[in-house]
Structure formats: structure tokens, C-alpha cells
Amino acid sequence: MESSLRVPDILIRKRDGLALSPGQMRHIVLGYSQGDVPDYQMSAFLMAVTLRGLSQEETIELTRCMIDSGQTVTFPNLGRPTVDKHSTGGVGDKTTLVLAPLLASLGLAVPKLSGRGLGHTGGTLDKLESIPGFRTNLTLEEFHTVVSEIGVAIMGAAAELVPADQKMYALRDVTGTVDSPALIASSIMSKKLAIVTDALVLDVKVGQGAFFATVDAASEFAKTAQAISNAFGRRTAFVLTDMEQPLGFAVGNALEVREAIETVHGHGPSDLLDVCAVLALQLMQSIMPQVSVEEARDRIRRAIQSGDALRTFCTWIAHQGGDPDIVNKQDGLPWSRRQETVRSTQSGYVTGINCRSLGHIAQVLGAGRTRKEDTVDPAAGLVLHVKHGSRVQVGDDLATLHTNLIGSLDKSREALLDAIQIAGEIPAERPIILGVIENKDSDP
Ligand code: URA
């Protein structure tokens, strides 16, 4: 007999820790997405899931329902394999800006949806919009056209895709139900699976600046996400990367675009380059298993050194309305009116950089949002002059703050000194890559 489809019965079942049937999951999720289930019932559902958890089967079913709430997008007849990448969010994470044109220059197609920053983390759309003229609000038709012409396009989440997640995420934000492993995995994977690509890689950030504070929590997430992707027959690899300090040196939109351009040129920070290379390698191995790891690494290196990746970057920027000349002009991207370098008051080694605090400082300087409706200042942010393990003397530069907001420098100076720990002993080295879970054969 089909279990009860009355919403109060579904809520009681989950409240008591019992499994929901696929029909019950569909009833509540699609009912909410279509406006038949009110916010108060969905809030109770989300809280029950957060407290009681979901089984793997329920998590897969929830993901399926969320995808079915909207359209899926496919790219038939492109003539190139399609790949996608997702990061669980961090500070200074400009990986997509480097990786997307790099992969396109290697003959892959990268149709990617990205998000905006909120709180201490940045968002790729905000970074791209710091490029004069760049449009992220493409229609799905324009998205298809740009991908088929040049192999890469990035746009914001379309209303037609996974509308259930858009509504549920907004509710989770205000009901204390963001931190549920099952809800996080289904939310992320539903959006990735709604864009049908041949291979996917997830950059799972680990540390106090990230969603997952420990390698164990990140691995647990990766296991659930892999089970979901296998159920949908999607090849997905996971790379666990360190977020105990920002990636690269720049935090803030235009500042990060500048650093990404340096990296596409081959002159960027080594941690950023390493993460991009490992993510690219995982995708190439999923798509071209016949190519050896050495050959794949070599192709990645050559794409950067030959200038192919940079040429693709410029073509892509131009196709989405941006000014490709930003790669040549010092003032092609906005600069803030006020800049101040904060100097060390101690001597020793940098033993810790509090990523979350740096994200908040960038936000105070104008680079981030407190509420979804806030606008961001494309020029604001900060550029570190040190990394974990750097040796510093009193008076050495620690970071330069960039802002247009009067008064924000006063609030940020002390916070920056607090965020960078300096001690007498050389700290142990921090690897940037903390683990790789290779794509396993999917089981459609
Ligand atoms: N990012 C998402 O898209 N969803 C979550 O639930 C968490 C992070």
C-alpha cells in the first residue's frame, strides 16, 4: 500500500526518524516547488531532515525530485566532450576563471552555472561582473550559442533550472537548516546534474574558511555526492583542497580577476595553479582515459605556456560582452580610490591566516554581501603579501586593503592584524591538495 501522502503524516514520519518513500519525497518537494505546500510545512520538513538525516536512497530521491522541478539542459552535437566543475566555496577562490578557458583551450566544452558571493565567501558571477561589459545574465539560448562557438560560457542560475532548490535554499538560509549533509549534497548535485555534461569534478574545500571544517566531513560529503552522481550515471571526481588560508593572494572581485589573468599567463600563485592543474587532470582522465597522466599534465602546461589558454580567455570574455583588453591594460579593471598597506607589528613566521576573518574584512571593505540584495564594489578587497610559513620582520607588508568606503579601513586594520598569526617557530608545511577521490565507474 502507498504510504500516506498527507503532508502532516510525511512530517511526522521524518520527525520520528523513519524513511520516506519516493512518492512521499516527490509529494512534498514538487508540492513546495509548485506552491501547493506552504513555507511553514517545508520549514518543518527541512528541520526534521537536518535533525534526523536522510538515508542514501532518500538523498538520491530528493535530488531527483529537485531536478524534476525544472528543466535539464543538454548539449548534443557540440563536437566536443562537455565538462563541469564546482567548488563548495571559499575565500580567494578564482579557480573557475582559470580552469574554464584552460579546459576550453584543451578541446573540452565548459557550460557552467555559477553563483554570487554571500557572507565571507566570494562568487564567480561577482568576479566576472567586475570586467567592464561582462554579462552573466545570458538566456539559455545565448548560453548554448556561446558554448558551441567557443567552448565556454558562464551564467547565473536560470529560473528554469532546479527551481525547488532556489526556493528551498532561501528557506534554509533563514531556518537554521543550511548545515545538513543530505541537504547540501542534494542541493549542489541537483544543480550540477541538471546541466548534463560528460564529466564533473568537485573541488571540496576543507578548513575554517569552508563549509567542511575537516577532511573527514569533506570526505563524508564526497561519498554522498558520489553515490548521487553514480545513481545518475555521471562521472564525478572529487578533489579535497585546503581552505585554511585564501587561495592565491587576492580576495575581492577585480583583484581576483587580475590574479586569475596572471595565472592563465602562467605567472600566478603556485597554490592556485596546482589546484587548477589537478582539477583539469581529473576531468581529462574522466574524458580521455587513454591519455596518460604525464601526457595530460603536459597538455595542461603547454596550453598555458603557448598562450592558448589566454587567447581562449580573451575570446570568451568578448563573447559575453566584456572587454578582452583587460589582459593588456593596467586600468582595464576598476581600482579603488583608497589603498592602505598593513604592516607587521611582530617578527617571526606566519603560522595561521584566518580565512573566515579575511572574507569578512573583504566584505567590510565593500567586496561582499551581508544580504542577498546588497550590491558589491568590484574594486574592493585585499591582497596578501604573505602566506602560511612566510618569514616576517616588524614593519614588513602583510596585506594591502582596497576600498571606496570611508571608515572601512579603520575597522579592517586591527581585524587584519588579528587574522594573521605570527609565531617564533617555522610551522609545518600545508599541502594544498588534501585528497583526490577519482571518478568511479558510474552505474546508470
Ligand atoms: N552550496 C549549494 O549550492 N547548496 C548548499 O546547500 C550548500 C552550498
Tab-separated table of N, CA and C in Angstrom, residues 28 39 47 50 66 80 83 101 109 173 187 222-223 241 265 308 317 324 333 341-342 356 361 378 385 389 406 408:
chain	number	residue	atom	x	y	z
A	28	ILE	N	6.133	16.131	-1.320
A	28	ILE	CA	6.451	17.346	-0.551
A	28	ILE	C	7.361	18.288	-1.352
A	39	ASP	N	5.381	27.510	3.028
A	39	ASP	CA	6.708	27.651	3.642
A	39	ASP	C	6.773	26.980	5.020
A	47	MET	N	13.798	21.104	8.835
A	47	MET	CA	14.342	20.924	10.193
A	47	MET	C	14.362	19.441	10.557
A	50	THR	N	17.268	17.955	8.852
A	50	THR	CA	18.525	18.390	9.466
A	50	THR	C	18.787	17.606	10.757
A	66	MET	N	14.294	17.323	-6.962
A	66	MET	CA	14.704	18.713	-7.174
A	66	MET	C	15.023	18.955	-8.650
A	80	ARG	N	32.444	18.339	-29.065
A	80	ARG	CA	33.482	18.226	-28.041
A	80	ARG	C	32.825	17.677	-26.767
A	83	VAL	N	32.283	19.249	-19.912
A	83	VAL	CA	32.713	19.021	-18.526
A	83	VAL	C	32.231	20.179	-17.655
A	101	PRO	N	38.612	28.622	-19.204
A	101	PRO	CA	39.261	28.827	-20.509
A	101	PRO	C	40.378	27.818	-20.777
A	109	ALA	N	34.384	21.315	-23.683
A	109	ALA	CA	33.398	22.401	-23.587
A	109	ALA	C	32.971	22.539	-22.131
A	173	ASP	N	18.322	29.183	4.508
A	173	ASP	CA	19.130	30.304	4.967
A	173	ASP	C	18.544	30.959	6.217
A	187	SER	N	21.399	19.654	-2.810
A	187	SER	CA	21.329	20.993	-3.390
A	187	SER	C	22.426	21.175	-4.441
A	222	ALA	N	31.742	13.963	0.082
A	222	ALA	CA	32.127	13.447	-1.236
A	222	ALA	C	31.506	12.067	-1.468
A	223	LYS	N	31.450	11.250	-0.406
A	223	LYS	CA	30.868	9.899	-0.551
A	223	LYS	C	29.393	9.990	-0.929
A	241	THR	N	40.620	20.264	-1.156
A	241	THR	CA	41.696	21.263	-1.148
A	241	THR	C	41.635	22.138	0.110
A	265	HIS	N	48.260	33.381	-17.680
A	265	HIS	CA	49.536	33.721	-18.325
A	265	HIS	C	50.647	32.764	-17.913
A	308	ASP	N	47.615	29.621	-25.517
A	308	ASP	CA	46.294	29.169	-25.992
A	308	ASP	C	45.205	29.457	-24.960
A	317	ILE	N	35.706	36.209	-22.866
A	317	ILE	CA	35.287	37.481	-22.258
A	317	ILE	C	34.535	38.314	-23.305
A	324	PRO	N	38.051	42.399	-23.653
A	324	PRO	CA	39.180	41.468	-23.552
A	324	PRO	C	40.510	42.178	-23.344
A	333	LEU	N	40.549	47.086	-15.438
A	333	LEU	CA	39.639	46.668	-14.356
A	333	LEU	C	39.624	47.781	-13.315
A	341	THR	N	48.424	49.744	3.038
A	341	THR	CA	49.149	48.508	3.353
A	341	THR	C	49.304	48.387	4.864
A	342	VAL	N	48.916	47.221	5.376
A	342	VAL	CA	49.036	46.964	6.816
A	342	VAL	C	50.353	46.232	7.048
A	356	ARG	N	38.217	32.937	7.277
A	356	ARG	CA	36.865	33.455	7.504
A	356	ARG	C	36.958	34.943	7.851
A	361	ILE	N	36.614	40.717	6.335
A	361	ILE	CA	37.269	42.020	6.126
A	361	ILE	C	36.989	42.497	4.687
A	378	PRO	N	33.145	46.255	-7.132
A	378	PRO	CA	34.058	45.367	-7.848
A	378	PRO	C	35.522	45.605	-7.518
A	385	HIS	N	50.371	39.819	1.239
A	385	HIS	CA	51.773	39.787	0.808
A	385	HIS	C	52.495	38.609	1.447
A	389	GLY	N	53.639	30.205	6.564
A	389	GLY	CA	55.070	29.848	6.528
A	389	GLY	C	55.987	31.001	6.158
A	406	ILE	N	34.473	55.083	3.029
A	406	ILE	CA	35.113	55.871	4.095
A	406	ILE	C	34.853	55.153	5.424
A	408	SER	N	35.901	52.254	6.440
A	408	SER	CA	36.077	50.797	6.496
A	408	SER	C	37.530	50.409	6.789
